[in-house]
Coordinates of C-alpha atoms in Angstrom, one line a residue:
Chain A
M1213 CA -16.7 -1.9 31.4
P1214 CA -12.9 -1.6 31.4
L1215 CA -12.4 1.6 33.2
I1216 CA -8.8 1.6 32.4
D1217 CA -9.7 2.0 28.7
L1218 CA -11.5 5.2 29.5
A1219 CA -8.7 6.4 31.8
N1220 CA -5.7 5.5 29.5
P1221 CA -6.2 8.0 26.7
S1222 CA -6.7 10.9 29.2
R1223 CA -3.5 9.8 31.1
F1224 CA -1.8 9.5 27.7
L1225 CA -2.8 13.0 26.9
K1226 CA -1.3 14.3 30.2
L1227 CA 1.9 12.2 29.6
A1228 CA 2.1 13.6 26.0
D1229 CA 1.7 17.2 27.2
S1230 CA 4.5 16.9 29.6
T1231 CA 6.9 14.9 27.3
I1232 CA 6.5 16.5 24.0
P1233 CA 8.6 19.6 24.8
W1234 CA 11.4 17.4 26.1
L1235 CA 11.2 15.1 23.1
S1236 CA 11.3 18.0 20.7
G1237 CA 14.3 19.5 22.5
L1238 CA 16.2 16.2 22.4
T1239 CA 15.3 15.7 18.7
V1240 CA 16.7 19.2 17.8
L1241 CA 19.8 18.5 19.8
A1242 CA 20.3 15.1 18.2
F1243 CA 19.9 16.5 14.8
A1244 CA 22.3 19.3 15.5
F1245 CA 24.9 16.7 16.6
G1246 CA 24.1 14.4 13.8
I1247 CA 24.3 16.9 11.0
E1248 CA 27.5 18.3 12.4
Q1249 CA 29.0 14.8 12.3
A1250 CA 27.6 14.2 8.9
M1251 CA 29.2 17.4 7.6
L1252 CA 32.5 16.5 9.0
A1253 CA 32.4 12.9 7.8
P1254 CA 35.1 12.2 5.1
E1255 CA 34.2 11.6 1.5
D1256 CA 33.9 8.2 0.2
Y1257 CA 36.8 7.3 -2.0
Q1258 CA 34.4 6.1 -4.7
Q1259 CA 31.4 8.2 -4.3
G1260 CA 32.8 11.5 -3.3
A1261 CA 30.6 13.8 -1.4
T1262 CA 27.3 12.2 -2.4
V1263 CA 27.8 9.7 0.4
K1264 CA 26.4 12.4 2.6
I1265 CA 23.0 11.7 1.2
M1266 CA 23.3 8.3 2.8
F1267 CA 22.9 10.0 6.3
L1268 CA 19.3 10.9 5.3
H1269 CA 18.5 8.0 3.1
V1270 CA 19.3 5.1 5.3
P1271 CA 17.6 6.4 8.5
S1272 CA 14.4 7.3 6.5
A1273 CA 14.4 3.9 5.1
W1274 CA 14.8 2.3 8.5
L1275 CA 12.0 4.5 9.9
G1276 CA 9.7 3.7 7.0
M1277 CA 10.0 0.0 8.1
L1278 CA 9.9 0.8 11.8
A1279 CA 6.5 2.6 11.4
W1280 CA 5.0 -0.5 9.8
G1281 CA 6.3 -2.5 12.7
V1282 CA 4.7 -0.1 15.2
M1283 CA 1.5 -0.3 13.2
T1284 CA 1.6 -4.1 13.2
V1285 CA 2.0 -4.2 17.0
A1286 CA -0.8 -1.7 17.3
A1287 CA -3.0 -3.8 15.0
L1288 CA -2.6 -6.7 17.3
G1289 CA -3.6 -4.4 20.1
T1290 CA -6.6 -3.4 18.2
L1291 CA -7.8 -6.8 17.3
V1292 CA -6.8 -8.8 20.4
W1293 CA -7.4 -6.3 23.2
R1294 CA -9.6 -3.8 21.5
H1295 CA -7.5 -1.1 23.0
P1296 CA -8.5 2.4 21.9
L1297 CA -4.9 3.6 22.3
A1298 CA -3.8 1.0 19.8
D1299 CA -6.3 2.4 17.2
V1300 CA -4.9 5.8 17.8
T1301 CA -1.3 4.6 17.5
A1302 CA -2.0 2.8 14.2
K1303 CA -3.7 5.8 12.7
A1304 CA -1.1 8.3 13.8
A1305 CA 1.9 6.1 12.6
A1306 CA 0.6 5.6 9.0
P1307 CA 1.1 9.1 7.6
I1308 CA 4.5 9.5 9.3
G1309 CA 5.7 6.2 7.9
A1310 CA 4.5 7.2 4.5
A1311 CA 6.3 10.5 4.8
F1312 CA 9.6 8.8 5.8
T1313 CA 9.2 6.2 3.0
L1314 CA 8.6 9.0 0.5
L1315 CA 11.8 10.8 1.9
C1316 CA 13.7 7.6 1.4
L1317 CA 12.5 7.4 -2.2
I1318 CA 13.4 11.0 -2.9
T1319 CA 16.8 11.0 -1.4
G1320 CA 17.4 7.6 -3.0
S1321 CA 16.7 8.9 -6.5
L1322 CA 18.8 12.1 -5.8
W1323 CA 21.6 9.8 -4.8
G1324 CA 21.1 7.6 -7.8
R1325 CA 21.2 10.4 -10.3
P1326 CA 25.0 11.2 -9.8
E1327 CA 26.0 7.6 -9.0
W1328 CA 24.0 5.6 -11.5
G1329 CA 23.2 8.3 -14.0
T1330 CA 19.4 7.9 -13.5
Y1331 CA 16.8 9.0 -11.0
W1332 CA 15.1 5.8 -11.0
V1333 CA 16.0 2.2 -11.7
W1334 CA 13.7 -0.8 -11.2
D1335 CA 16.2 -2.2 -8.8
A1336 CA 15.1 -4.5 -6.1
R1337 CA 15.5 -2.2 -3.1
L1338 CA 13.8 0.7 -4.9
T1339 CA 10.9 -1.3 -6.1
S1340 CA 10.2 -2.9 -2.7
E1341 CA 10.4 0.5 -1.1
L1342 CA 7.9 1.9 -3.7
I1343 CA 5.5 -1.0 -2.8
L1344 CA 5.8 -0.2 0.8
F1345 CA 4.9 3.4 0.0
L1346 CA 1.8 2.2 -2.0
L1347 CA 0.8 0.0 1.0
Y1348 CA 1.0 3.1 3.3
L1349 CA -1.2 5.0 0.9
A1350 CA -3.6 2.1 0.9
V1351 CA -3.8 2.0 4.7
I1352 CA -4.3 5.9 4.8
A1353 CA -7.0 5.6 2.1
L1354 CA -8.7 3.0 4.1
W1355 CA -8.6 5.2 7.3
H1356 CA -10.1 8.0 5.3
T1357 CA -12.9 5.9 3.7
V1358 CA -14.5 4.4 6.8
D1359 CA -16.2 7.1 8.9
D1360 CA -16.6 5.2 12.1
P1361 CA -13.2 5.3 13.8
S1362 CA -13.1 2.0 15.7
R1363 CA -14.5 0.1 12.6
A1364 CA -11.8 1.8 10.4
A1365 CA -9.2 0.8 13.0
R1366 CA -10.2 -2.9 12.7
A1367 CA -10.2 -2.9 8.9
A1368 CA -6.9 -1.1 8.9
A1369 CA -5.5 -3.5 11.5
I1370 CA -6.3 -6.5 9.3
L1371 CA -4.8 -4.8 6.2
T1372 CA -1.7 -4.0 8.3
L1373 CA -1.2 -7.5 9.4
V1374 CA -1.7 -8.8 5.9
G1375 CA 0.8 -6.3 4.7
A1376 CA 3.3 -7.4 7.5
I1377 CA 3.1 -10.9 6.0
D1378 CA 3.3 -9.7 2.5
L1379 CA 6.1 -7.2 2.8
P1380 CA 8.9 -9.7 3.4
I1381 CA 7.5 -11.8 0.5
V1382 CA 7.5 -8.7 -1.7
K1383 CA 11.0 -7.9 -0.7
F1384 CA 12.3 -11.4 -1.4
S1385 CA 10.4 -11.8 -4.6
V1386 CA 11.6 -8.4 -5.8
D1387 CA 15.1 -9.4 -5.0
W1388 CA 14.6 -12.5 -7.1
W1389 CA 13.0 -10.7 -9.9
N1390 CA 15.9 -8.4 -10.1
T1391 CA 18.5 -11.2 -10.3
L1392 CA 16.5 -12.8 -13.0
H1393 CA 16.8 -9.8 -15.3
Q1394 CA 20.1 -8.2 -14.5
G1395 CA 23.4 -8.9 -12.8
S1396 CA 23.5 -7.7 -9.2
S1397 CA 27.0 -6.3 -9.7
V1398 CA 25.9 -3.0 -11.4
F1399 CA 23.8 -1.5 -8.7
R1400 CA 25.6 -2.3 -5.5
I1401 CA 25.2 0.4 -2.9
G1402 CA 28.0 1.7 -0.8
G1403 CA 30.8 -0.5 -1.9
S1404 CA 32.4 -2.9 0.7
T1405 CA 32.4 -2.5 4.4
I1406 CA 31.5 0.7 6.1
D1407 CA 34.3 2.6 7.8
P1408 CA 33.7 3.8 11.3
S1409 CA 34.2 7.4 10.2
I1410 CA 31.0 7.0 8.1
L1411 CA 29.3 4.6 10.4
T1412 CA 29.3 6.9 13.5
P1413 CA 27.5 9.8 11.8
L1414 CA 25.1 7.3 10.2
L1415 CA 24.2 5.9 13.6
T1416 CA 23.8 9.3 15.1
M1417 CA 21.5 10.5 12.3
A1418 CA 19.5 7.2 12.8
G1419 CA 19.2 8.0 16.5
A1420 CA 18.1 11.5 15.6
F1421 CA 15.5 10.3 13.1
T1422 CA 14.2 7.8 15.6
L1423 CA 13.7 10.6 18.1
L1424 CA 12.0 12.6 15.6
F1425 CA 9.7 9.7 14.8
V1426 CA 8.8 9.2 18.4
T1427 CA 8.1 12.9 18.9
L1428 CA 5.9 13.1 15.8
L1429 CA 4.1 9.9 16.8
V1430 CA 3.3 11.0 20.3
A1431 CA 2.2 14.4 19.0
A1432 CA 0.0 12.8 16.2
M1433 CA -1.5 10.5 18.7
R1434 CA -2.4 13.4 20.9
N1435 CA -4.1 15.1 18.0
E1436 CA -6.0 11.9 17.2
I1437 CA -7.3 11.5 20.8
L1438 CA -8.4 15.1 20.6
R1439 CA -10.0 14.5 17.2
R1440 CA -12.0 11.6 18.7
R1441 CA -13.2 13.8 21.5
V1442 CA -14.2 16.4 19.0
R1443 CA -16.1 13.8 17.1
T1444 CA -17.9 12.6 20.2
L1445 CA -19.0 16.2 21.1
H1446 CA -20.2 16.8 17.6
L1447 CA -22.3 13.7 17.7
L1448 CA -23.6 14.9 21.1
Q1449 CA -24.4 18.3 19.7
A1450 CA -26.2 16.8 16.7
S1451 CA -28.3 14.6 18.9
A1452 CA -29.1 17.5 21.2
V1453 CA -30.3 19.5 18.3
S1454 CA -32.6 16.8 17.0
Chain B
M1103 CA 35.9 18.5 -8.7
E1104 CA 33.4 15.8 -8.1
A1105 CA 32.2 17.2 -4.8
T1106 CA 31.3 20.5 -6.5
A1107 CA 29.7 18.6 -9.4
H1108 CA 27.3 16.8 -7.1
I1109 CA 26.7 19.4 -4.4
D1110 CA 23.3 20.4 -6.0
F1111 CA 22.1 16.8 -5.5
I1112 CA 23.2 16.8 -1.9
A1113 CA 21.6 20.2 -1.3
A1114 CA 18.4 18.9 -3.0
A1115 CA 18.3 15.8 -0.8
Y1116 CA 18.8 17.9 2.4
A1117 CA 16.2 20.4 1.2
A1118 CA 13.8 17.5 0.5
A1119 CA 14.4 16.2 4.0
V1120 CA 13.7 19.7 5.5
I1121 CA 10.5 20.0 3.4
V1122 CA 9.2 16.5 4.4
V1123 CA 10.0 16.9 8.0
G1124 CA 8.7 20.5 7.9
V1125 CA 5.4 19.4 6.4
L1126 CA 5.0 16.7 9.1
V1127 CA 5.8 19.1 11.9
A1128 CA 3.4 21.8 10.5
W1129 CA 0.7 19.1 10.1
V1130 CA 1.0 17.9 13.6
T1131 CA 1.1 21.5 15.1
L1132 CA -1.7 22.9 13.0
D1133 CA -3.8 19.9 13.6
Y1134 CA -3.2 20.2 17.3
R1135 CA -4.3 23.9 17.3
A1136 CA -7.4 23.1 15.2
Q1137 CA -8.6 20.3 17.4
R1138 CA -7.9 22.3 20.6
R1139 CA -9.9 25.2 19.2
T1140 CA -12.8 23.1 18.1
L1141 CA -12.9 21.4 21.5
A1142 CA -12.8 24.7 23.3
D1143 CA -15.7 26.0 21.1
L1144 CA -17.8 22.9 21.8
E1145 CA -17.1 23.0 25.5
S1146 CA -18.0 26.7 25.7
Q1147 CA -21.3 25.8 24.1
G1148 CA -21.9 23.5 27.1
F1149 CA -21.1 20.2 25.6
A1150 CA -18.9 18.8 28.3
R1151 CA -17.5 15.4 28.0
R1152 CA -17.8 14.0 31.5
P1153 CA -21.4 14.6 32.6
S1154 CA -22.8 13.1 29.4
L1155 CA -21.1 9.8 30.2
R1156 CA -24.0 8.7 32.4
G1157 CA -26.8 8.9 30.0
D1158 CA -25.0 7.9 26.8
G1159 CA -28.0 6.5 25.0
A1160 CA -28.0 9.4 22.6
I1161 CA -24.4 8.7 21.5
G1162 CA -25.1 5.1 21.3
A1163 CA -28.0 5.8 18.9
A1164 CA -25.9 8.2 16.9
T1165 CA -23.1 5.8 16.2
G1166 CA -25.3 2.7 16.0
T1167 CA -23.5 0.3 18.2
S1168 CA -23.6 -0.2 22.0
K1169 CA -19.8 -0.5 22.5
Q1170 CA -19.0 2.7 20.8
P1171 CA -19.5 5.3 23.5
A1172 CA -17.0 3.9 25.9
K1173 CA -14.4 4.1 23.2
E1174 CA -15.6 7.4 21.8
Q1175 CA -15.4 9.1 25.2
A1176 CA -11.8 8.2 25.3
Chain C
M326 CA -20.2 -30.4 4.1
R327 CA -23.7 -29.7 2.8
P328 CA -23.9 -26.0 3.7
L329 CA -20.5 -25.4 2.0
A330 CA -21.6 -27.1 -1.1
A331 CA -24.9 -25.2 -1.1
I332 CA -22.9 -21.9 -0.9
L333 CA -20.7 -22.9 -3.7
V334 CA -23.7 -23.9 -5.9
R335 CA -25.5 -20.7 -4.9
D336 CA -22.5 -18.4 -5.6
M337 CA -21.9 -20.0 -9.0
R338 CA -25.6 -19.7 -10.0
I339 CA -25.6 -16.1 -9.0
A340 CA -22.5 -15.5 -11.1
V341 CA -23.7 -17.1 -14.2
R342 CA -27.4 -15.8 -14.2
V343 CA -28.5 -12.5 -15.7
G344 CA -26.9 -9.7 -13.8
G345 CA -24.0 -11.9 -12.6
G346 CA -20.5 -10.9 -13.7
A347 CA -19.0 -14.3 -14.8
L348 CA -18.6 -13.6 -18.6
M349 CA -17.8 -9.9 -17.9
G350 CA -14.3 -10.9 -16.7
V351 CA -13.5 -12.8 -19.8
L352 CA -14.8 -10.0 -22.0
F353 CA -12.7 -7.5 -20.0
F354 CA -9.6 -9.7 -20.4
L355 CA -10.2 -9.9 -24.2
V356 CA -10.7 -6.1 -24.5
V357 CA -7.5 -5.3 -22.5
V358 CA -5.4 -7.6 -24.5
A359 CA -6.9 -6.3 -27.7
L360 CA -6.1 -2.8 -26.8
T361 CA -2.4 -3.5 -26.1
P362 CA -1.2 -3.6 -29.7
F363 CA -2.9 -0.2 -30.3
A364 CA -0.8 1.1 -27.4
V365 CA 2.6 -0.5 -28.2
G366 CA 2.3 -1.0 -32.0
P367 CA 1.6 -4.1 -34.0
D368 CA 5.2 -5.3 -33.8
L369 CA 4.9 -9.1 -33.6
A370 CA 8.4 -9.6 -32.2
L371 CA 7.8 -7.1 -29.3
L372 CA 4.2 -8.6 -28.7
K373 CA 5.8 -12.0 -28.4
R374 CA 8.3 -10.8 -25.9
I375 CA 5.8 -8.8 -23.7
G376 CA 2.9 -11.2 -24.3
P377 CA 3.0 -13.1 -21.0
A378 CA 3.2 -9.8 -19.2
I379 CA 0.1 -8.5 -20.9
L380 CA -1.8 -11.7 -20.2
W381 CA -0.9 -11.6 -16.6
L382 CA -1.7 -7.9 -16.1
A383 CA -5.1 -8.4 -17.9
A384 CA -5.8 -11.4 -15.7
L385 CA -4.9 -9.4 -12.6
L386 CA -7.3 -6.6 -13.5
A387 CA -10.0 -9.0 -14.6
S388 CA -9.9 -10.9 -11.4
L389 CA -10.6 -7.7 -9.5
L390 CA -13.8 -7.1 -11.4
A391 CA -16.4 -9.2 -9.6
L392 CA -14.6 -9.0 -6.2
D393 CA -16.3 -5.8 -4.9
R394 CA -19.6 -7.5 -5.1
L395 CA -18.5 -10.8 -3.6
F396 CA -19.4 -9.9 0.0
A397 CA -21.1 -6.6 -0.5
S398 CA -24.2 -8.0 -2.2
D399 CA -24.5 -10.6 0.5
H400 CA -24.2 -7.8 3.1
E401 CA -26.9 -5.8 1.4
D402 CA -29.5 -8.6 1.2
G403 CA -28.8 -9.8 4.6
S404 CA -27.5 -13.3 3.7
L405 CA -24.1 -12.4 5.1
D406 CA -25.6 -12.1 8.6
L407 CA -27.1 -15.5 8.1
I408 CA -23.8 -16.9 7.1
L409 CA -22.1 -15.3 10.1
T410 CA -24.6 -16.8 12.5
G411 CA -24.7 -20.2 10.8
H412 CA -23.0 -23.3 11.9
A413 CA -20.5 -23.6 9.1
P414 CA -17.1 -22.2 9.9
L415 CA -16.8 -18.7 8.5
E416 CA -13.3 -19.4 7.1
L417 CA -14.5 -22.3 5.1
V418 CA -17.5 -20.4 3.8
V419 CA -15.3 -17.6 2.7
A420 CA -12.9 -20.2 1.0
M421 CA -16.0 -21.6 -0.8
K422 CA -17.0 -18.2 -2.0
G423 CA -13.5 -17.7 -3.2
L424 CA -13.5 -21.0 -5.0
A425 CA -16.8 -20.0 -6.7
H426 CA -15.3 -16.7 -7.7
W427 CA -12.3 -18.4 -9.2
L428 CA -14.4 -20.9 -11.0
T429 CA -16.5 -18.1 -12.6
T430 CA -13.8 -15.6 -13.3
G431 CA -10.4 -17.1 -13.0
L432 CA -11.0 -20.4 -14.8
P433 CA -12.6 -18.8 -17.9
L434 CA -9.5 -16.6 -18.3
V435 CA -7.3 -19.7 -18.2
I436 CA -9.6 -21.4 -20.9
V437 CA -9.5 -18.4 -23.3
A438 CA -5.8 -17.6 -22.7
P439 CA -4.5 -20.0 -25.4
L440 CA -6.7 -18.2 -28.0
I441 CA -5.5 -14.8 -26.9
G442 CA -2.0 -16.1 -26.9
L443 CA -2.3 -16.6 -30.7
F444 CA -3.1 -12.9 -31.2
L445 CA 0.1 -12.1 -29.3
N446 CA 2.3 -14.4 -31.4
I447 CA 3.2 -16.8 -28.6
D448 CA 4.0 -20.2 -29.9
A449 CA 2.6 -23.5 -28.8
P450 CA 5.0 -24.8 -26.2
A451 CA 5.3 -21.4 -24.5
E452 CA 1.5 -21.2 -24.7
G453 CA 1.2 -24.3 -22.6
A454 CA 3.6 -23.0 -19.9
L455 CA 1.8 -19.6 -19.9
V456 CA -1.7 -21.3 -19.4
L457 CA -0.1 -23.4 -16.7
T458 CA 1.1 -20.4 -14.8
L459 CA -2.2 -18.7 -15.2
L460 CA -4.0 -21.9 -13.9
V461 CA -1.8 -22.0 -10.9
G462 CA -1.5 -18.3 -10.3
T463 CA -5.1 -17.0 -10.7
P464 CA -6.3 -18.7 -7.5
A465 CA -3.8 -16.7 -5.6
L466 CA -5.2 -13.4 -7.1
T467 CA -8.7 -14.4 -6.1
F468 CA -7.7 -15.4 -2.5
I469 CA -5.7 -12.3 -1.9
G470 CA -8.6 -10.4 -3.4
L471 CA -10.9 -12.0 -0.8
I472 CA -9.1 -9.9 1.9
G473 CA -9.7 -6.7 0.1
A474 CA -13.3 -7.6 -0.6
A475 CA -14.0 -8.4 3.1
I476 CA -12.3 -5.2 4.3
S477 CA -14.3 -3.0 1.9
V478 CA -17.5 -4.8 2.4
T479 CA -19.5 -2.1 4.2
L480 CA -18.2 0.8 2.1
R481 CA -20.3 2.4 -0.6
R482 CA -17.4 3.1 -2.9
G483 CA -15.5 0.0 -2.0
G484 CA -14.5 -0.9 -5.6
L485 CA -11.7 1.6 -6.0
L486 CA -10.4 1.1 -2.5
L487 CA -10.4 -2.6 -3.2
A488 CA -8.1 -2.2 -6.2
I489 CA -5.7 0.1 -4.1
I490 CA -5.6 -2.5 -1.3
V491 CA -5.3 -5.6 -3.3
L492 CA -2.9 -4.7 -6.2
P493 CA 0.2 -4.0 -4.1
L494 CA -0.3 -7.3 -2.3
T495 CA -0.3 -9.2 -5.6
V496 CA 3.1 -8.1 -6.7
P497 CA 4.9 -11.4 -5.8
V498 CA 2.3 -13.4 -7.7
L499 CA 2.8 -11.2 -10.8
I500 CA 6.5 -11.4 -10.6
F501 CA 6.7 -15.1 -10.3
G502 CA 3.9 -15.7 -12.8
V503 CA 5.5 -13.7 -15.5
A504 CA 9.0 -15.0 -14.5
A505 CA 7.8 -18.6 -14.9
A506 CA 6.1 -17.8 -18.3
N507 CA 9.2 -16.0 -19.5
A508 CA 11.5 -18.7 -18.3
A509 CA 9.6 -21.2 -20.5
I510 CA 9.8 -18.9 -23.6
T511 CA 13.2 -17.3 -23.4
G512 CA 14.9 -17.4 -20.1
P513 CA 18.1 -19.2 -19.1
V514 CA 16.4 -20.0 -15.7
P515 CA 14.6 -23.3 -15.7
F516 CA 10.8 -23.1 -15.7
G517 CA 10.5 -25.2 -12.6
T518 CA 12.2 -22.6 -10.1
P519 CA 9.8 -19.7 -10.5
F520 CA 6.9 -22.0 -11.1
T521 CA 7.3 -23.8 -7.8
I522 CA 7.5 -20.6 -5.9
L523 CA 4.3 -19.5 -7.8
C524 CA 2.7 -22.7 -6.5
A525 CA 3.9 -21.9 -3.0
L526 CA 2.5 -18.3 -3.2
T527 CA -0.9 -19.8 -4.2
L528 CA -0.9 -22.3 -1.4
M529 CA 0.0 -19.6 1.1
S530 CA -2.7 -17.2 -0.1
V531 CA -5.3 -20.0 -0.1
V532 CA -4.5 -20.4 3.7
V533 CA -4.0 -16.7 4.7
G534 CA -6.8 -15.3 2.5
P535 CA -9.8 -17.0 4.0
F536 CA -8.6 -16.5 7.5
A537 CA -7.9 -12.8 7.1
A538 CA -11.1 -12.3 5.1
A539 CA -13.1 -14.1 7.8
A540 CA -11.5 -12.0 10.5
A541 CA -12.3 -8.8 8.6
L542 CA -15.9 -9.8 8.1
R543 CA -16.4 -10.6 11.8
Q544 CA -14.9 -7.3 12.7
E545 CA -16.9 -5.3 10.2
I546 CA -20.3 -6.8 10.7
E547 CA -20.6 -7.2 14.4

């Protein structure tokens, strides 16, 4: 029996307990710094103040993809090494990734309304982001349909890997689909190259969002480990009663 | 001028971010408290994790597979 | 080869006998297409324009129909355990089951599609292109569906979950299927470009589908 598998989650709990306060503090600091820079950033000569939405929009888009990447690595861990911590990581990352993808969609449509005159267009980027969101919901639905956690982990791992293969194809086909129907000139985001005065706050905010993601992931993983312990004890309780 | 015309959209975007992040943080903290509480309840009823590891036949029967308990105990 | 042929024959027999779902798919396809004019109005010009899209959507939904029983019924009566312990490679068995599913649900759709195209005011040359895209594209739907069917095999309410899992993954097939059909009817883009990509997507799903589905089955059943 791999003793390390038994030990690791407990060790992870200890690690999480000691790092979460630090991570939370760092995240708050990073956000304070990032938002200050975002507020001070000059307005875009074309888009005016709405460019400030970008400081939320782009980092959340990036995290929506990063979360799927984390889930993909965790899926390999689940299928190849059968590591329980990988199951926990994959389950904890899914709702967080879904939330950031949703935030990306919301901020995107709030940005689109003043810039394009509509909340939603079936533009390539928007559409592939929407499909990413739907896939997150499918993975979460799968986690909630299978009662046995390690079986759910393996099913979700396979769906995650298939999704990881499919997402680039979706992205590329949606790009293609867009160019088939309408010229790409209408909905070009951001204009030409990004000026450092905009880029610096953007990167700071991206760093802050990444820290937030890590903090939330570690905390959600801790919850998941605890949930599994609760489940084991409940099973024990049930078998003791019967 | 333009900035004032679109300030509501910017505010709405930041508000949405605050709400989404707030919901995530609330979910994580409330979930943590709930799990800790249930765990404490169960442990106070005498269902400790460690001693039961030895004779885990009961859990094995409950989950239906033999590999389960090792992972579950995690 | 013999066990694989036996599985193909068995699955097709199960599909066409009483209680199997082979004709159900075609009927469903007909009903969905027949309902569309009630929803969008009997405007022939409009129907002609959106005809390929309707046929593709209906085919997509129809191919989902029998999928949830594909592995689940084998799991319930125990034959899946026999297949898993048998000598034939699971990937090939799964591919055979996919082939049987396509022959009993996908192919009938392709055969009735010209008839249905008439209702939607699609003219003959476009009809040919549309049928060709369906012929090439429906296997992709089946083989992507295999993955969902394998993942949801042990679930009691697997059908709904199956649709949720499979439909987002079929987006590229839908895009290029409809794009190729439209290119043949109206578009400035030559028919060949989206059509070749559709072929590539089908070939890819024929490879990825059985492997992923077999992996899922092994994980679920053990």
